[in-house]
Amino acid sequence: MQSHLADGPDPNATDPALLSGAEITIQALIDEGVEYVFGYPGGAVLHIYDALFQRGDAIKHVLVRHEQGATHAADGYARATGKCGVCLVTSGPGATNAVTGIATAHLDSIPMVVITGQVPTPVIGSDAFQEVDTVGITRPCVKHNFLVKRLEDLAETIRKAFFIAQSGRPGPVVVDIPKDVTDPNIKIPYIYPRDIGIRSYNPAKRGHLGQIRKAVETMLAAKRPIFYTGGGAVLDNAAAPLTELVRALGFPITSTLMGLGAYPMTDKQFVGMLGMHGTYEANMAMHETDCLIAIGARFDDRVTGKIEHFCPHAEIVHVDIDPSSISKNVKVQVPIVGPVGSVVTDMLSILRESGGRPDQSALAAWWQQIDAWRGIDCMRYDRSSPMIKPQFAVETLYKVTNGDLYLTSDVGQHQMFAAQFYPFDKPRRWINSGGLGTMGFGLPAAMGVQLAHPDAQVACISGEASILMCIQELATCKQYSLPIKVVLLNNGYMGMVRQWQEFFYESRYAHSYVDALPDFVALAQSFGHVGMRVEQPDQLESAMREAFAMKDRFVFLDVIVDPSENVYPMICAGKGHHEMELPPTMSERELA
Amino acid sequence: MLVENESGALSRIAGLFSARGYNIESLTVAPTDEPSLSRMTLVTSGNDDIVEQIKKQLNKLIDVVKLQDLAEGDHIEREMMLIKLKAAGPDREELKRLTEIFRAKIIDVTEASYIVELTGASRKLDAFIEAVPEGLITEVVRSGPTGILRGAKGLTL
Ligand SMILES: Cc1ncc(C[n+]2csc(CCOP(=O)(O)OP(=O)(O)O)c2C)c(N)n1
Ligand SMILES: [Mg+2]
């Protein structure tokens, strides 16, 4: 029986195997092709853990040290591979600990299936030990969730969960399984449904060709066009057709924080990230454009600035898989609902068939204007500083890793510096929590990435405040020998909070100083890792080279950076794209 | 709306409205001739953009099987009201007359009270309440409106 199961259920077999709910759960994951389960055991999932134990190596379980870590690790795995991340946690506190990670995945549309244990069905609603209403708590931060009340529904529900998580606009799906449903003594025939239809759920498979044609006409008529791409371009693996289309048209392209890498950032047509900490050229181009082509982006408030000032001259084409993203914040003229990869491919073939070319002289003038804006050098910083500047640290990281890196991030100034100064040329390389902005995301996410790509260079850029939020995962990294490199930009402050307090609260630094910091070198060592500290700019490169040369070790690099540095440019609250704050070293005259 | 007849469906819909700051003016739910589906009539308000967004968000819910905006077409709306009235002395005759004018039914009688049942457009129910002389209303129970599009076409799968 054991060997028969290892190959999955045999469709020709007359008698399907008899399995318990716990065994069904594990077998269903195997049948989904799941490689890793990130989890943490507890009473309500013990039957499932026992079934997992009995299946040996058929599926790899990664024991995290906090359920938040499980969700971020599964999320990082999903972002780096495009596959579905999977978690297994117990009821009550296990489920509540997972909520932050579920919400993180939800806001960035990351495919994830989270299996939570629940108290047995007869005691649901009685405030039983470790009972919470998991389906109720997670409802607003999942794509969908299920409470499985009957063993007969289990296999189909898991199949539906994977289908929903990975199709259409992806997202996390929670499957809450009461303990009695996994009872090892109650067995039923197991058949894993391959094709399931959900009558109320039919995500678009292609965009409307008439609309796509209209979009191409709009693009060809433009004088000052710009592409604006978001996380959807990465999620739908649209990088190749997108790059081809942008090059064929010769238009400038900007990207949100979530879309970085979908188009090569070192390419001349890429004008940098847009939005609150975007480049001067990207934001000015947004303000002046007469044709905005939004691809898998959702007009988030960090991107648009004040809506009244957003793209005042533009006709807007918007491609998105989710109809509710279209005309939600900004009204658009050419909406296209569909998977961005297929729509962009259709755009490309329609463009080629039409034989049309954009207005070359208008485009040349537009590029001339953009290059003038570029000339402002809006991300300039003091390169002669006796202290390590965070920007310099990121540039050095780029140099040392030759641009070939999976980089996860926490949340704060370091995240913005990384996005600004590490140009990613490939998608799925830049992995950060953009929507929810979850401090603590970086380290566990890096675990998922490193497991997915065991031979790749993986680093986590973090701040001394963020890293402490999931620091317990250093133990997981040790247990699974994950050779991640943590690059800690240690400014001794919650830098991003301090920056806002400096700008908007007359430098009253209310609780943004991280007092009583640990000795990170000793901390890393106590977990069995290598710890290094760098304080001098001229020692940074060699220290990083040393760290990355340790191919099989986890290295924690504590980089002491200038505590007073701020992220520029910045669009402050209530301002438009054309009203950026630039680095203070630049005089008004330079800008004129 | 046709929604999956599942325990979580109603809270998903109610939760969507509260989470996104839309208001629910009224909501009626009941099973349909197809046991796996419930029919829900929800009354909300907002400008065209908001209503458009509400519809998109509702359609995104996996439990929402089919959605129709009745306000977009020629439709019939009905609401049912049960109203308990103080009916003693000279008020008794007056209330009976009022009931007849509105084509309502008296469905429960005691020496001092009537219960009146009235079905119609919500405005008609409002009018009845207004027509009842001051101080005679003990209790009002309204179902909230339900509705259906006119014509041969139905909201089915
Ligand atoms: C869980 C969580 N709590 C609070 C915040 C608000 N917040 C955003 S950035 C930040 C400071 C981060 O400090 P640090 O990790 O040292 O990074 P730095 O900005 O100094 O680079 C805080 C507190 C958040 N994003 N996430
Ligand atoms: Mg800091």
PDB file of C-alpha atoms and ligand atoms in Angstrom, chain A residues 463-465 489-495, ligand 2:
ATOM      1  CA  GLY A 463      17.301  47.053   9.767  1.00  0.00           C
ATOM      2  CA  GLU A 464      18.156  46.510  13.386  1.00  0.00           C
ATOM      3  CA  ALA A 465      14.512  47.025  14.341  1.00  0.00           C
ATOM      4  CA  LEU A 489      21.924  48.315   7.736  1.00  0.00           C
ATOM      5  CA  ASN A 490      22.276  49.226  11.379  1.00  0.00           C
ATOM      6  CA  ASN A 491      21.448  52.893  11.864  1.00  0.00           C
ATOM      7  CA  GLY A 492      20.362  52.513  15.481  1.00  0.00           C
ATOM      8  CA  TYR A 493      16.970  53.940  14.601  1.00  0.00           C
ATOM      9  CA  MET A 494      13.691  52.893  13.189  1.00  0.00           C
ATOM     10  CA  GLY A 495      15.033  54.975  10.366  1.00  0.00           C
TER      11      GLY A 495
HETATM   12 MG    MG C   2      17.189  51.051  11.593  1.00  0.00          MG
END
